[in-house]
Amino acid sequence: MPRRILILGGTGEARRLAARLAGEKKLYPIVSLAGRTENPAQMPVPVRVGGFGGIDGLRAYLTAERIAAVIDATHPYAAQMSRHAAAACAAEGVPLLALRRQPWKPVAGDRWREVEGVPGALAALGETPRRVFLALGRNEVRAFEAAPWHAYLVRSVDPVEPPLAVPYADYVVARGPFTAEGDLELLRGHRIAVIVAKNSGGPATYGKMEAARALGLEVILLRRPAVPQVPAVETVEEVAHWLETVKAPDA
Ligand code: NAP
């Protein structure tokens, strides 16, 4: 019987891991998505969608589905899912490995300011009207209606529906990866003065950080949430190697 591996997804890493494991005869990978995007990227393995119902729900799922190991390949800001995975796996004795991206580090020329969540970003934007690029998920941009004096450019995977209740907002619906050249053009074209973003790490969305550096723009970065201390690696190959050591639940 192939060992059943649960990949907690929502990231490019989860997709690449699924593709890497799809051909392994001894493994049966399943990707779990929160269901945040309307048209998630195609996966080469079975996918389940939606929350498990907290820690207890995930524990029940691990048992019912006879999961041999869990790979936490969630987005660095999806900290609740990571906490639930750590608690459920510990309670059920299921091996857990996190596949984590390092945060971006500032280099010479970067003008970054780290803030606590969206409230911190709103405070940092201030009371003077500015042209702001919101590179956050569509669920988080709604809060910027509280500062309607700024002009916003919103980029999201799915459309922001209904549009923000602010007088000035433009929208770009697009899925990464994005290039520095493309983002430079976007920021110039919209005469952006400041960016609000997450420190997602990885190359797919780093283009805007390079573009901001080239233009000397300020970047307001939401601080990364704390994630549980569990064994972690940074590459798909390291996960594949680790999985060779995991036994079936009844082995
Ligand atoms: P979260 O706060 O960590 O999770 C909230 C709940 O969503 C979890 O408790 C779980 O519900 C469910 N959930 C999350 N990831 C799941 C998965 N892979 N499979 C099944 N259920 C999952 O995460 P979030 O609310 O989705 O997002 C938090 C932050 O992460 C936001 O800033 C968001 O933009 C960013 N982010 C998330 C994703 C993603 O795929 N989730 C992707 C990109 C960015 P139950 O408790 O019911 O199990």
XYZ file of C-alpha atoms and ligand atoms in Angstrom:
299
model
C 0.000 0.000 0.000
C 1.438 3.430 -0.877
C 1.890 5.707 2.131
C -0.655 8.506 2.188
C 0.994 11.923 2.486
C -0.997 15.061 3.285
C 0.490 18.225 1.774
C -0.977 21.384 3.288
C -0.889 23.709 0.327
C -1.745 27.076 -1.100
C 1.781 27.802 -2.329
C 3.955 27.196 -5.353
C 6.155 24.977 -3.184
C 3.201 22.699 -2.412
C 2.439 22.456 -6.112
C 6.063 21.675 -6.996
C 6.228 19.094 -4.206
C 3.045 17.435 -5.479
C 4.562 17.302 -8.973
C 7.784 15.844 -7.568
C 5.965 13.112 -5.611
C 3.282 12.324 -8.208
C 5.386 9.650 -9.887
C 6.523 7.923 -6.671
C 4.898 4.472 -6.589
C 5.309 4.115 -2.804
C 3.559 7.401 -2.024
C -0.007 8.658 -2.395
C 0.149 12.462 -1.970
C -3.011 14.484 -1.303
C -2.916 18.295 -1.444
C -5.175 20.249 0.899
C -6.232 23.793 -0.034
C -8.065 26.296 2.141
C -10.272 27.247 -0.814
C -9.296 30.930 -0.817
C -8.907 31.257 -4.608
C -11.672 30.675 -7.119
C -9.538 28.899 -9.728
C -6.638 27.227 -7.970
C -3.710 26.049 -10.064
C -4.072 22.510 -11.407
C -2.467 19.771 -9.312
C -1.062 16.480 -10.603
C -2.378 14.643 -7.483
C -5.750 14.422 -5.658
C -6.874 17.641 -3.974
C -9.236 18.263 -1.077
C -10.572 21.762 -0.438
C -11.752 23.599 2.702
C -10.963 23.754 6.418
C -10.758 20.575 8.497
C -12.711 22.023 11.409
C -9.904 23.068 13.751
C -7.392 20.796 15.475
C -9.980 18.126 16.307
C -11.202 18.067 12.719
C -7.660 17.624 11.426
C -6.999 14.853 13.982
C -10.102 13.032 12.777
C -9.024 13.472 9.149
C -5.516 12.119 9.803
C -6.980 9.004 11.385
C -9.806 8.430 8.916
C -7.520 8.909 5.905
C -4.658 6.881 7.458
C -2.175 9.681 6.784
C 1.432 8.512 7.219
C 3.007 11.990 7.245
C 2.076 15.641 6.861
C 4.044 18.265 4.953
C 3.201 21.803 5.999
C 3.807 23.724 2.766
C 1.407 26.552 3.631
C 2.017 30.239 3.009
C 4.227 31.836 5.701
C 1.260 33.995 6.794
C -1.112 31.007 7.139
C 0.099 30.537 10.715
C -3.130 29.165 12.138
C -3.041 26.205 9.767
C 0.590 25.581 10.769
C -0.321 25.679 14.479
C -3.221 23.296 13.937
C -1.003 20.915 11.971
C 1.619 20.880 14.730
C -0.969 20.207 17.437
C -2.919 17.563 15.495
C 0.185 15.683 14.325
C 1.646 15.677 17.854
C -1.627 14.347 19.279
C -1.940 11.586 16.674
C 1.757 10.720 16.462
C 1.897 11.568 12.758
C 5.324 12.767 11.513
C 5.280 16.423 10.388
C 7.772 18.351 8.294
C 7.472 22.009 7.301
C 8.607 23.242 3.878
C 9.342 26.893 4.610
C 10.618 29.860 2.633
C 13.098 32.172 4.258
C 11.900 35.770 4.492
C 13.456 38.333 2.168
C 16.292 40.321 3.729
C 16.823 44.017 2.962
C 19.821 45.004 0.843
C 21.412 48.404 0.194
C 18.882 50.784 -1.303
C 15.803 49.113 0.229
C 13.477 51.377 2.227
C 11.492 48.819 4.193
C 9.381 49.438 7.244
C 8.017 46.457 9.190
C 4.613 46.827 10.815
C 2.162 44.711 12.822
C -0.543 43.536 10.463
C -2.952 45.634 8.439
C -3.681 48.063 11.338
C 0.059 48.807 11.482
C 0.142 49.386 7.726
C -2.816 51.776 7.902
C -1.088 53.766 10.642
C 2.189 53.845 8.689
C 0.480 55.170 5.552
C -0.563 58.213 7.558
C -3.066 60.991 6.980
C -1.532 62.562 3.874
C -2.988 61.157 0.639
C -0.547 58.823 -1.133
C -0.604 56.538 -4.153
C -0.431 53.051 -2.655
C 0.184 49.648 -4.254
C -1.595 46.991 -2.182
C 0.093 43.656 -2.903
C -1.953 41.725 -0.339
C -4.580 39.042 -0.688
C -8.060 40.276 -1.612
C -9.319 39.350 1.881
C -6.996 41.822 3.545
C -7.450 44.869 1.287
C -10.992 45.589 2.497
C -9.569 47.115 5.700
C -8.037 49.967 3.652
C -11.530 51.429 3.195
C -10.776 52.959 6.615
C -8.256 55.277 4.869
C -10.245 56.473 1.816
C -8.009 59.521 1.233
C -5.284 57.377 -0.414
C -5.406 56.248 -4.061
C -5.017 52.470 -4.283
C -3.745 50.042 -6.871
C -4.817 46.538 -5.815
C -3.307 43.374 -7.293
C -4.976 40.074 -6.452
C -5.466 36.594 -7.901
C -9.260 36.964 -7.840
C -11.241 40.186 -8.402
C -12.067 42.289 -5.349
C -15.867 42.060 -5.283
C -17.472 44.434 -4.549
C -14.762 47.016 -5.283
C -13.387 48.939 -2.316
C -15.646 51.721 -1.040
C -13.005 54.399 -1.692
C -13.002 57.184 -4.311
C -9.722 56.151 -6.013
C -8.878 52.516 -6.672
C -7.545 50.589 -9.664
C -7.348 46.817 -9.875
C -5.014 44.318 -11.479
C -6.157 40.701 -11.429
C -3.074 38.553 -11.924
C -1.365 35.453 -10.609
C 2.413 35.408 -10.099
C 5.213 34.893 -10.756
C 5.888 38.557 -11.516
C 9.084 40.034 -12.962
C 10.970 43.091 -11.732
C 10.637 44.654 -15.201
C 6.877 44.153 -15.274
C 6.454 45.484 -11.761
C 8.667 48.494 -12.516
C 6.385 49.365 -15.418
C 3.287 48.864 -13.251
C 4.583 51.058 -10.416
C 5.752 53.791 -12.818
C 2.535 53.687 -14.834
C 0.417 54.208 -11.723
C 2.851 56.729 -10.163
C 2.975 54.614 -6.992
C 4.620 56.196 -3.931
C 4.466 53.361 -1.425
C 3.885 49.573 -1.417
C 2.126 47.507 1.239
C 3.119 43.835 1.079
C 3.865 40.647 2.979
C 7.373 39.319 3.393
C 6.443 36.165 1.511
C 9.988 35.164 0.572
C 10.844 33.245 -2.599
C 11.331 34.579 -6.119
C 7.724 34.602 -7.418
C 6.717 37.959 -5.900
C 10.145 39.511 -5.273
C 9.952 41.571 -8.474
C 8.056 44.372 -6.762
C 10.779 44.639 -4.099
C 13.447 45.059 -6.796
C 11.245 47.561 -8.609
C 10.690 49.510 -5.377
C 14.451 49.629 -4.795
C 15.066 50.900 -8.331
C 12.479 53.653 -7.847
C 13.497 54.455 -4.255
C 10.001 53.680 -2.953
C 9.058 52.927 0.613
C 7.774 49.373 1.267
C 5.538 48.748 4.273
C 5.894 45.059 5.144
C 3.492 43.174 7.379
C 5.572 41.324 9.962
C 5.576 37.544 9.547
C 3.450 35.720 12.115
C 5.150 33.283 14.496
C 4.933 29.645 13.392
C 5.398 26.537 15.532
C 8.867 25.075 16.046
C 8.733 21.858 14.016
C 11.365 20.175 11.838
C 11.642 22.273 8.677
C 13.446 22.220 5.335
C 13.638 24.666 2.440
C 13.559 22.506 -0.683
C 11.276 19.979 -2.325
C 14.182 17.522 -2.646
C 14.793 17.613 1.111
C 11.115 16.742 1.653
C 11.367 13.816 -0.788
C 14.462 12.583 1.046
C 12.766 12.898 4.463
C 9.724 10.968 3.212
C 11.946 7.962 2.474
C 12.426 7.636 6.248
C 8.704 7.708 7.112
C 6.978 4.391 7.754
C 3.356 3.479 7.043
C 1.022 4.028 10.076
C 0.690 0.279 10.786
C 4.238 -0.693 9.790
P -4.852 30.535 8.312
O -5.207 31.758 9.046
O -3.590 29.839 8.689
O -6.004 29.458 8.381
C -7.335 29.720 8.746
C -8.110 28.435 8.564
O -8.240 28.133 7.174
C -7.441 27.201 9.163
O -7.652 27.099 10.548
C -8.069 26.102 8.341
O -9.406 25.876 8.770
C -8.154 26.734 6.974
N -6.978 26.439 6.164
C -5.876 27.205 5.924
N -5.020 26.594 5.108
C -5.581 25.400 4.801
C -5.203 24.298 3.977
N -4.046 24.313 3.276
N -6.050 23.228 3.902
C -7.219 23.202 4.591
N -7.631 24.219 5.385
C -6.826 25.301 5.482
O -4.779 30.826 6.727
P -5.658 31.786 5.786
O -6.835 32.313 6.542
O -5.917 31.059 4.519
O -4.668 32.943 5.438
C -3.867 33.641 6.366
C -2.854 34.454 5.617
O -2.115 33.625 4.711
C -3.434 35.565 4.763
O -2.517 36.640 4.862
C -3.424 34.990 3.374
O -3.364 35.986 2.381
C -2.161 34.176 3.395
N -2.194 33.137 2.361
C -2.900 31.998 2.546
C -2.934 31.044 1.539
C -3.708 29.755 1.716
O -3.718 28.947 0.778
N -4.382 29.509 2.844
C -2.218 31.260 0.348
C -1.514 32.451 0.181
C -1.510 33.375 1.202
P -9.803 24.757 9.858
O -9.388 25.302 11.186
O -11.284 24.618 9.685
O -9.054 23.499 9.483
